[in-house]
Coordinates of C-alpha atoms and ligand atoms in Angstrom, one line a residue:
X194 CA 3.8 10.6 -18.6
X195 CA 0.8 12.7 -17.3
X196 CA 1.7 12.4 -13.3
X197 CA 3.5 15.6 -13.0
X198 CA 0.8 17.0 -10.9
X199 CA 0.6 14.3 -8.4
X200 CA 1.8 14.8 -4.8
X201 CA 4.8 12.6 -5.1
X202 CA 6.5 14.3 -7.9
X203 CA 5.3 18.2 -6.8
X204 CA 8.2 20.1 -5.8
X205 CA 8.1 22.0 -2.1
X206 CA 6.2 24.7 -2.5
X207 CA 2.4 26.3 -2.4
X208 CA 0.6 23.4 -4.3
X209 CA 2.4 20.7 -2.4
X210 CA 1.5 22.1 1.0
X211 CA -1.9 22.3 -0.7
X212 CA -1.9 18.9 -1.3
X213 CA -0.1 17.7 1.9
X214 CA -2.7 19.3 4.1
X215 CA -5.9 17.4 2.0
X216 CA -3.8 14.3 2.5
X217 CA -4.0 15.2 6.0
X218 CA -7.6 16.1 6.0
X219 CA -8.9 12.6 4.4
X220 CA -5.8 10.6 5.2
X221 CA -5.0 11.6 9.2
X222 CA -5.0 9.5 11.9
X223 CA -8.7 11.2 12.9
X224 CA -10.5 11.0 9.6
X225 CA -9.6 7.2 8.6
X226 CA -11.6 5.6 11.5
X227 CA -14.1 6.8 9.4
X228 CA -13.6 3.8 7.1
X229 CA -13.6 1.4 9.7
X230 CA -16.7 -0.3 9.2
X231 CA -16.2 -0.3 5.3
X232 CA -12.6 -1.5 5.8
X233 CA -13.9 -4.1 7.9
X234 CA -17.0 -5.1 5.2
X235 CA -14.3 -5.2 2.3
X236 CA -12.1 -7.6 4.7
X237 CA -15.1 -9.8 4.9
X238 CA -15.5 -10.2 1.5
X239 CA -12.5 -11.0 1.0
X240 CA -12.6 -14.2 3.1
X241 CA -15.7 -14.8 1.3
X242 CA -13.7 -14.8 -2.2
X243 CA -10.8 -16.8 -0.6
X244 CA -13.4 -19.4 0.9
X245 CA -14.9 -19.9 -2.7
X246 CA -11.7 -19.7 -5.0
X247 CA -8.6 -19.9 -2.9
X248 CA -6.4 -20.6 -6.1
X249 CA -7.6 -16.7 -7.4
X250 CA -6.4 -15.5 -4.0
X251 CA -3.6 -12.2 -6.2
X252 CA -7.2 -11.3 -8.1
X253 CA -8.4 -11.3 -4.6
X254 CA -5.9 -9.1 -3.0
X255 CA -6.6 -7.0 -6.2
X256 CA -9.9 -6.4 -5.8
X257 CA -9.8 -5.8 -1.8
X258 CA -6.7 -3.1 -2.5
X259 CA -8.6 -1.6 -5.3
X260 CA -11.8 -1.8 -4.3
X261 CA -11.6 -0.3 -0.9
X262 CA -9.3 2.6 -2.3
X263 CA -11.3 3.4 -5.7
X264 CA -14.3 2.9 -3.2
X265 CA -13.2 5.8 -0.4
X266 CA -11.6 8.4 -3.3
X267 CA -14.8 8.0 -5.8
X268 CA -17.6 6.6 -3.3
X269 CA -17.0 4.0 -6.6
X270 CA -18.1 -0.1 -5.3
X271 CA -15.9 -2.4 -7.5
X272 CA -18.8 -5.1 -7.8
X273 CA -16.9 -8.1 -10.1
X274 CA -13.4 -9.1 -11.3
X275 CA -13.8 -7.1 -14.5
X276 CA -14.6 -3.9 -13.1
X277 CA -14.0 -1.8 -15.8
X278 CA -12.5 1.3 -13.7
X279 CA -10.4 -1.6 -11.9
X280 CA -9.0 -2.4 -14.8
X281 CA -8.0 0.7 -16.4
X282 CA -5.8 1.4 -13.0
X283 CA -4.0 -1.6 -12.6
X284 CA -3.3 -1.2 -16.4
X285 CA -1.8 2.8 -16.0
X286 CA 0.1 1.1 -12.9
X287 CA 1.6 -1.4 -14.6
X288 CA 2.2 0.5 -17.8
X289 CA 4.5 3.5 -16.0
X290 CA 6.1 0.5 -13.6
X291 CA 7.1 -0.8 -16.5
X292 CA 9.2 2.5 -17.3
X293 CA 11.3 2.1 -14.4
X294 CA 12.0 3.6 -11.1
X295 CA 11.5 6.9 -10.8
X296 CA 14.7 9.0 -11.2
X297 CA 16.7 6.0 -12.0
X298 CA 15.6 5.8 -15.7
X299 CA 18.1 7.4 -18.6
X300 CA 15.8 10.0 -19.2
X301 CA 16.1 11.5 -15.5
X302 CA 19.6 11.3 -15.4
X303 CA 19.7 13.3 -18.8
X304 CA 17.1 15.4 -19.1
X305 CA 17.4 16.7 -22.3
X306 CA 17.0 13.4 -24.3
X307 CA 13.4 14.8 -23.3
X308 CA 13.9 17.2 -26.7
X309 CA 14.3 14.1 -29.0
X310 CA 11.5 13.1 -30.9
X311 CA 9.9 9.8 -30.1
X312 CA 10.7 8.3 -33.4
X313 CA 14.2 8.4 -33.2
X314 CA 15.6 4.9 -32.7
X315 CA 16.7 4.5 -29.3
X316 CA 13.9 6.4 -28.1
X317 CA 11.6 3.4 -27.3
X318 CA 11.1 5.5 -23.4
X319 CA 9.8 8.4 -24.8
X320 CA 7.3 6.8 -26.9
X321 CA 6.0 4.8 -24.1
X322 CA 5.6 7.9 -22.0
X323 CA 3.5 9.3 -24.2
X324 CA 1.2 6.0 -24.8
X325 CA 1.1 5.6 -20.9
X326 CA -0.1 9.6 -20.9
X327 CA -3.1 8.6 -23.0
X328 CA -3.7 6.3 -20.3
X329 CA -3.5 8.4 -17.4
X330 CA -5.1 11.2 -18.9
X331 CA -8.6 8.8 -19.4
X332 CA -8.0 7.3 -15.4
X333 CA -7.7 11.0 -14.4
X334 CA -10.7 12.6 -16.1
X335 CA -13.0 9.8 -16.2
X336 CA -14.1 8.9 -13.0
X337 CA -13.9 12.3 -11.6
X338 CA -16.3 13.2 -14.5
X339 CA -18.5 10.5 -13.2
X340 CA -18.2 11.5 -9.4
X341 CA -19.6 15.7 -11.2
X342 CA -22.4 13.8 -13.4
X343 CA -23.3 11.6 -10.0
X344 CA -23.6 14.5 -7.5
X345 CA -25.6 16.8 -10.4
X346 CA -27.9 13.9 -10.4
X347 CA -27.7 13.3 -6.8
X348 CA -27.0 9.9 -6.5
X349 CA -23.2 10.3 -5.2
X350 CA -21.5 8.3 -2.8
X351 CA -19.8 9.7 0.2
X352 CA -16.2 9.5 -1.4
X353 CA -12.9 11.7 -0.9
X354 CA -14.0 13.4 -4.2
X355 CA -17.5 14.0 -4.0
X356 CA -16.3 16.1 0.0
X357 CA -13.7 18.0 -1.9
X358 CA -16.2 19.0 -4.7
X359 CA -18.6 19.7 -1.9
X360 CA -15.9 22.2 -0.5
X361 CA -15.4 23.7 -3.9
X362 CA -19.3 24.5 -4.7
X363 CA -19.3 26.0 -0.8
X364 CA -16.1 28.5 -2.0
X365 CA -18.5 29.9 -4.5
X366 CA -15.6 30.6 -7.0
X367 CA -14.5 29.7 -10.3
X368 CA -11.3 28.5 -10.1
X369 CA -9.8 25.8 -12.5
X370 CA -6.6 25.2 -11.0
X371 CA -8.9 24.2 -8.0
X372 CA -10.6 21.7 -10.1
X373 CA -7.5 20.4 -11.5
X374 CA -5.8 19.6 -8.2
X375 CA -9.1 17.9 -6.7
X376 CA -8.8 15.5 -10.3
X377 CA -5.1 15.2 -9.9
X378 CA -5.6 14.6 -5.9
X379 CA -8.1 11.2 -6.6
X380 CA -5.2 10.2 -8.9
X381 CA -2.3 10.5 -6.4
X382 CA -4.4 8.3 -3.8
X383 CA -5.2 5.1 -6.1
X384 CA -1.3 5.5 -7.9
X385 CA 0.4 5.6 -4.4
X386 CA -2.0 3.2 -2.4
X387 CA -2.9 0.4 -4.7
X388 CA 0.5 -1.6 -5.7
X389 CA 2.3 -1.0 -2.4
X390 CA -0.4 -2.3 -0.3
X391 CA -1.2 -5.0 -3.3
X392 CA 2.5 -5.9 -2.5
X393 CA 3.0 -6.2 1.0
X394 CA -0.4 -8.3 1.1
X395 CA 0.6 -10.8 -1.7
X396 CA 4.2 -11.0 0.1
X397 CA 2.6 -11.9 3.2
X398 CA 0.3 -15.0 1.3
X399 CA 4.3 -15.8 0.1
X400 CA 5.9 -15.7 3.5
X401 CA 3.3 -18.0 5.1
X402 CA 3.4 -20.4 2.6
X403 CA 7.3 -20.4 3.4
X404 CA 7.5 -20.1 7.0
X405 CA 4.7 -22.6 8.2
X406 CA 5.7 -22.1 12.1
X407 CA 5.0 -18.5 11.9
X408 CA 1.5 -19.2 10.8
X409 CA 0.9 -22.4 13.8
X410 CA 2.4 -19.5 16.2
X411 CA 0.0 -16.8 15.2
X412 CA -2.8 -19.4 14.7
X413 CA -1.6 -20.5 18.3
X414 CA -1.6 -16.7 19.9
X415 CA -4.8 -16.3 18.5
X416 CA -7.0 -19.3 19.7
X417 CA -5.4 -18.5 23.0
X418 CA -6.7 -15.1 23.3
X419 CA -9.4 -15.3 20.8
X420 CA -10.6 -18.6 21.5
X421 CA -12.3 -20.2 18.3
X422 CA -16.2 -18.7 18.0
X423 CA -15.2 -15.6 16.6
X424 CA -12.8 -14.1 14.6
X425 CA -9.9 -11.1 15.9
X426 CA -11.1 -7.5 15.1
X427 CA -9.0 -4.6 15.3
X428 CA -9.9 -3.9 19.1
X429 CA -8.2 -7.3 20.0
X430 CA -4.9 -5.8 18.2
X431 CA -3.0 -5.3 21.6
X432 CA -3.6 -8.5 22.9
X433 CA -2.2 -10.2 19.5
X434 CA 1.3 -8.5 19.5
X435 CA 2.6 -11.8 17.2
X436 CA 0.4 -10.3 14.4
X437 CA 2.3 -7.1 15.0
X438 CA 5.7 -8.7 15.2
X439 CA 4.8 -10.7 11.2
X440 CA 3.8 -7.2 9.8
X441 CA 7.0 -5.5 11.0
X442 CA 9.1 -8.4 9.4
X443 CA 7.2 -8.1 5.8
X444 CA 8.0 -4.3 5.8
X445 CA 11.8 -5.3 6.4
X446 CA 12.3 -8.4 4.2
X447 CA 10.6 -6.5 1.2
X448 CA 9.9 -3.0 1.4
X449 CA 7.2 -2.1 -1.4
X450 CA 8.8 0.7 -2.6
X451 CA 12.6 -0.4 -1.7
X452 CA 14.3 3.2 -2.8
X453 CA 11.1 5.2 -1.5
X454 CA 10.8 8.0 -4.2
X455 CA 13.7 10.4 -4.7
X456 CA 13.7 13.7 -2.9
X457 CA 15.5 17.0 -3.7
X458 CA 17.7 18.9 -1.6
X459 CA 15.7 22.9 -1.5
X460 CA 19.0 24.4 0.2
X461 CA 23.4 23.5 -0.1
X462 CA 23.6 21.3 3.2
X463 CA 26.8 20.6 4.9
X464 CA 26.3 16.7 5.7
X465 CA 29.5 14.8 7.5
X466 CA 32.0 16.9 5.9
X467 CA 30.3 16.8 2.0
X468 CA 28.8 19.7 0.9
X469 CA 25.2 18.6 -1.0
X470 CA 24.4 21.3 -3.7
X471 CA 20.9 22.7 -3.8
X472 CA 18.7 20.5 -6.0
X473 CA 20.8 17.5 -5.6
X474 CA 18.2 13.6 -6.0
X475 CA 19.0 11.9 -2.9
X476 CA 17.7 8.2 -2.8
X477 CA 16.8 6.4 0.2
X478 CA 18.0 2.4 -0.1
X479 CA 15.1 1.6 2.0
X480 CA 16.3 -1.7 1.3
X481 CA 19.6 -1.9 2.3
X482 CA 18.6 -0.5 5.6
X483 CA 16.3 -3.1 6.4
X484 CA 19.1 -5.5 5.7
X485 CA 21.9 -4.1 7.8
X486 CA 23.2 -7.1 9.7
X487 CA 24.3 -5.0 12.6
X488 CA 20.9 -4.6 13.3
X489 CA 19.1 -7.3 11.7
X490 CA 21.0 -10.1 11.9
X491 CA 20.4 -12.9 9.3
X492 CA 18.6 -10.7 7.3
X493 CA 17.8 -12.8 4.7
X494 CA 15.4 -14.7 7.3
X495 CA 12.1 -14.2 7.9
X496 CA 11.9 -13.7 11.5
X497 CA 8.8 -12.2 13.1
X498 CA 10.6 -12.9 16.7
X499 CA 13.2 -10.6 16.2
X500 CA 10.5 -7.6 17.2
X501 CA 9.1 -9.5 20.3
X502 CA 11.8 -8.1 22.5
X503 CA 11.6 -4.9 20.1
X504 CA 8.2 -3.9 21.2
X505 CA 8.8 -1.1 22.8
X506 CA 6.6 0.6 25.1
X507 CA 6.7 3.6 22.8
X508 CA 5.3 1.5 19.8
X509 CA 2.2 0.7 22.8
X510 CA 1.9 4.2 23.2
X511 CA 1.7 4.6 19.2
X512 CA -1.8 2.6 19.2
X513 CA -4.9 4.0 20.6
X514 CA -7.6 2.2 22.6
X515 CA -8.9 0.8 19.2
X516 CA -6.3 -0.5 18.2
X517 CA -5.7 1.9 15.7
X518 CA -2.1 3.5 15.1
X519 CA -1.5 7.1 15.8
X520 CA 1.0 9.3 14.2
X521 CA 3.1 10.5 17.0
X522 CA 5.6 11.3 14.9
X523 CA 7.8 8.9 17.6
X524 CA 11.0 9.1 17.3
X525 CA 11.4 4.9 16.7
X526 CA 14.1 3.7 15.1
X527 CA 14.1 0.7 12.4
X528 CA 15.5 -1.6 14.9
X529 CA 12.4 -0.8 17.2
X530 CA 10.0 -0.6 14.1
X531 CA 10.9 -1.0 10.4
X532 CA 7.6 0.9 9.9
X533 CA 9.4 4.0 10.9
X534 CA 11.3 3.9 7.3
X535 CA 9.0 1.8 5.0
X536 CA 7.0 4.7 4.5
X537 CA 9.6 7.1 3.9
X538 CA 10.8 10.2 5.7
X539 CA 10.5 13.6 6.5
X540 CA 7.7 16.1 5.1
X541 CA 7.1 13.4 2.1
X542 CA 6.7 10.7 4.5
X543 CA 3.5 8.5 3.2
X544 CA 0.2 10.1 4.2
X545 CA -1.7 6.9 3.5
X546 CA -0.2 4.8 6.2
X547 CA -2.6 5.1 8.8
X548 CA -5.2 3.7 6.2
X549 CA -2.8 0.7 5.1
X550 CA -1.9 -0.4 8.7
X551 CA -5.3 -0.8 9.4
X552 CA -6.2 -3.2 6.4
X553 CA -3.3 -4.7 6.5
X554 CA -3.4 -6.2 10.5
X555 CA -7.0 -6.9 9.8
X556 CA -6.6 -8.7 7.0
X557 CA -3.7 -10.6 8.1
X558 CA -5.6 -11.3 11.7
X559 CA -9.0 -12.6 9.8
X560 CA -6.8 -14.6 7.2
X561 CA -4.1 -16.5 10.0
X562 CA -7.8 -16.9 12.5
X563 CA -9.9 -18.9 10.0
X564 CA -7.4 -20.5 7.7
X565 CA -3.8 -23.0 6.4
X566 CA -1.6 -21.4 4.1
X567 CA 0.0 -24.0 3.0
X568 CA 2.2 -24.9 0.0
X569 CA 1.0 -25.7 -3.7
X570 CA 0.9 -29.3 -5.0
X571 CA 1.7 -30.7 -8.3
X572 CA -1.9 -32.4 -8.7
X573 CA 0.3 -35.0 -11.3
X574 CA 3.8 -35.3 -9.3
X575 CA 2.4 -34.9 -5.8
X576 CA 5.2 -33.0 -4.8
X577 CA 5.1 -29.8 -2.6
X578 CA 5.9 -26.4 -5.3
X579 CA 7.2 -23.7 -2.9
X580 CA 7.0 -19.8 -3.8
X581 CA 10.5 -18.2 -5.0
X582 CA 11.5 -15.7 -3.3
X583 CA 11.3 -13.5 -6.3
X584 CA 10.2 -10.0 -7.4
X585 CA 9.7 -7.7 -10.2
X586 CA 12.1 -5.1 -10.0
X587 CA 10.0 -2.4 -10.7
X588 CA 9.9 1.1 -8.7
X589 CA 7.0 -0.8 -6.2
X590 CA 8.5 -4.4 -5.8
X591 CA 6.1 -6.6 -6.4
X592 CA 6.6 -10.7 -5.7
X593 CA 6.6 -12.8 -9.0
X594 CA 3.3 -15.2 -9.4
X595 CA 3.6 -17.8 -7.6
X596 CA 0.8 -20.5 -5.9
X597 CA -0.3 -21.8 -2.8
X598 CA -3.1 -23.6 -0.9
X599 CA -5.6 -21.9 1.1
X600 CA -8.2 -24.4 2.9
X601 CA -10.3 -23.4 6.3
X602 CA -8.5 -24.7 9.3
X603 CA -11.7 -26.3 10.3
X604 CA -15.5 -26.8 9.4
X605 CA -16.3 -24.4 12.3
X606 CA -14.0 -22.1 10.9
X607 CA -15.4 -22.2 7.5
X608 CA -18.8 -21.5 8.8
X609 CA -17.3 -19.0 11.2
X610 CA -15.9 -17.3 7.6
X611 CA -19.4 -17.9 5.9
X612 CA -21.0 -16.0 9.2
X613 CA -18.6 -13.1 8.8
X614 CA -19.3 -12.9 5.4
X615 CA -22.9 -12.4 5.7
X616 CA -22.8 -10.7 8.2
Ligands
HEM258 C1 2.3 -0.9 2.4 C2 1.8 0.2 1.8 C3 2.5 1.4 1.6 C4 3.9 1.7 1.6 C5 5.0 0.7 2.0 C6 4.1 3.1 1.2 C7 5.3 3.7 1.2 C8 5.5 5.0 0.7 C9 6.8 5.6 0.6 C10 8.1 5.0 0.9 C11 6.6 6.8 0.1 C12 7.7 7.9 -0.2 C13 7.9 8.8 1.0 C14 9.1 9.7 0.8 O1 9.2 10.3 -0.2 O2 9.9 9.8 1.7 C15 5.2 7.0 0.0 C16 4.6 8.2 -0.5 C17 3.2 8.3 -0.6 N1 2.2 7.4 -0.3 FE1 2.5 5.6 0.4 N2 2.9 3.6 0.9 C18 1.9 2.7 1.1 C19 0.5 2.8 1.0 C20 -0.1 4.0 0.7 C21 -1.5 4.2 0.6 C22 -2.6 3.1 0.9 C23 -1.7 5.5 0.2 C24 -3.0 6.2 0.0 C25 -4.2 5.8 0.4 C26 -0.4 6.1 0.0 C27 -0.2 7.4 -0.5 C28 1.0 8.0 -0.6 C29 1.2 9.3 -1.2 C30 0.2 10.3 -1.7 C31 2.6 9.5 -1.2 C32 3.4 10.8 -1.7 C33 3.7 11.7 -0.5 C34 4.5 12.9 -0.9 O3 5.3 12.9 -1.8 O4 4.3 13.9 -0.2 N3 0.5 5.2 0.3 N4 4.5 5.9 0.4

């Protein structure tokens, strides 16, 4: 399909470590505070958005995800709902979701049906791979043609990009395989970050709709420590551990990628007395993990209190004085933090969760401070249309449509929202 370049499906080797330490270089804990302040900006707009059209609150969550993450890789601003560039990435995501989970599909488990030609009856996979490579081919080459044109004529934005381009003119070399993984690296960041944080935000619109206490108890934690003139910021994070507690519990009740992505074993391992060959898929169930009633009891609920007692000092210590988290590579377990598993494990583990933890407790902070999440009503029945707990079961799980209603808690707080916004 055109992704075999991209750091999730790299095998161990030069080029992956390549690609793991530029993760680390515009990704790490250090180098994301630089996108505080536009982090924050994006937030507000959002609130503006919700303010104006509640009811288009997924195309909101869309265009905050996309737009901050196109924004940081391509230095690209993402001015309307029909972005163009937008649109071409939520179509490629959707298109290769739509081929299933990565190494689950027929074709992984069989390699060689890879041989057949696509116009043999049965083959309907391997003719959609090859439409969807179209697709990432022209979200591959495109903007990172427009990021070269833009810095030739000098009017780039700072963006991931545009720095490793930078980089490359400095090397004073020619060298295309260079080139290739700097396109390929823009790619890996908007594939991997958009859905799963699109996902975790829209689940979290879906859990307050359905759990209406959890939403007076963090609106209750906040006016208590906040009071009501301003709205929380990322530096009043330790003081609002509730907020904490209700991201925790939407990493566990629906992991966005609930199987991670498949790893390989690079050596035979002895594990428990079986012997795992060299080059054997292992799977993470994410999933089931979250759900293990030993350790999460009543699984199925959505409980943010069952991580109050959870917070460990360790998970303090994993926050710095802004609130922001570190990597300290803590040796948590999922009872004491499901966001020690949600982003996967080992040397593969997600390098963009320092980014996503940010937005995420921001947004949710700025959203529970200023307004009700509250069911959808039939405007003809009058009755109350709850959210199904329902999602697509695609690789990255994503929660069916569904409505709710978003009003401001208050006048005050809808000018407090309109004074953020312009702000
Ligand atoms: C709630 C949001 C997110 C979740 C739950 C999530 C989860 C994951 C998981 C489970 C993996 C697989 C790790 C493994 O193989 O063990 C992964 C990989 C990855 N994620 Fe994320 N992710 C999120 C957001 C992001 C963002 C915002 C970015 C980039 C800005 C990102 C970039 C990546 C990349 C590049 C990989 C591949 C790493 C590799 O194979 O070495 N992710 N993520």
């Amino acid at each position: 399909m055109g992704w075999e370049f991209t750091l999730p499906v790299l095998r161990y080797g030069n080029r992956f470590r390549k690609h793991r330490r530029m993760m680390q270089q515009h990704l790490g804990h250090q180098a994301v505070t630089s996108f505080r302040p536009m982090q924050e900006d994006q937030v507000r707009k959002f609130l503006g958005h919700l303010l104006a059209k509640p009811d288009n609150f997924i195309s909101h969550i869309h265009r905050l995800v996309a737009g901050m993450i196109i924004l940081i890789t391509y230095g690209h601003e993402v001015e309307s709902d029909d972005d163009a560039l937008a649109g071409l990435v939520e179509r490629v995501m959707y298109m290769t979701a739509s081929a299933g989970s990565v190494g689950t599909t027929l074709m992984d488990l069989l390699p060689i049906l890879r041989h057949i030609p696509a116009w043999v009856p049965g083959m309907g996979l391997k003719r959609l791979a090859l439409e969807i490579r179209q697709v990432v081919d022209k979200v591959m080459v495109v903007p990172f043609s427009e990021v070269k044109e833009e810095k030739a004529s000098g009017t780039a934005r700072p963006s991931i990009v545009a720095n490793l381009l930078d980089e490359y003119e400095e090397m004073n070399v020619v060298d295309h395989e260079h080139e290739e993984d700097i396109m390929v690296f823009g790619m890996t960041i908007y594939s991997a970050g958009i859905d799963t944080t699109k996902s975790t935000m829209t689940t979290f619109f879906m859990m307050m709709t359905l759990y209406p206490e959890v939403v007076k108890r963090a609106q209750a934690e906040i006016d208590s420590v906040i009071g009501t003139d301003r709205l929380p910021a990322l530096e009043d994070r330790r003081r609002l551990p509730y907020i904490d507690c209700i991201l925790r519990e939407l990493y566990r009740i629906q992991p966005p990628l609930p199987l991670g992505f498949p790893h390989s074993s690079t050596r035979t391992e002895d594990y428990r007395g079986w012997t795992i060959p060299n080059g054997s898929m292992a799977i993470a169930n994410i999933w089931q993990m979250m759900r293990d009633e030993k350790v999460f009891p009543d699984p199925d609920m959505f409980s943010p209190e069952r991580h109050i007692n959870r917070m460990t000092a360790k998970r303090e210590f994993a926050l710095d004085g802004d609130g922001e988290y570190i990597d300290d590579d803590s040796d948590l377990t999922v009872e004491e933090d499901p966001s020690s598993i949600v982003f996967g494990f080992g040397r593969r583990v997600c390098p963009g969760k320092f980014f996503v933890d940010t937005v995420l407790w921001m947004t949710m902070a700025k959203v529970l401070a200023s307004f009700d999440i509250k069911p959808y009503i039939d405007p003809v029945t009058k009755l109350e249309e709850l959210p199904l707990f329902e999602f697509e079961n695609d690789a990255i799980c994503y929660p069916k449509p569904f409505k709710c209603t978003i009003v401001p808690r208050s006048a005050k707080h809808s000018q407090m929202i309109q004074a953020e916004v312009r702000e």
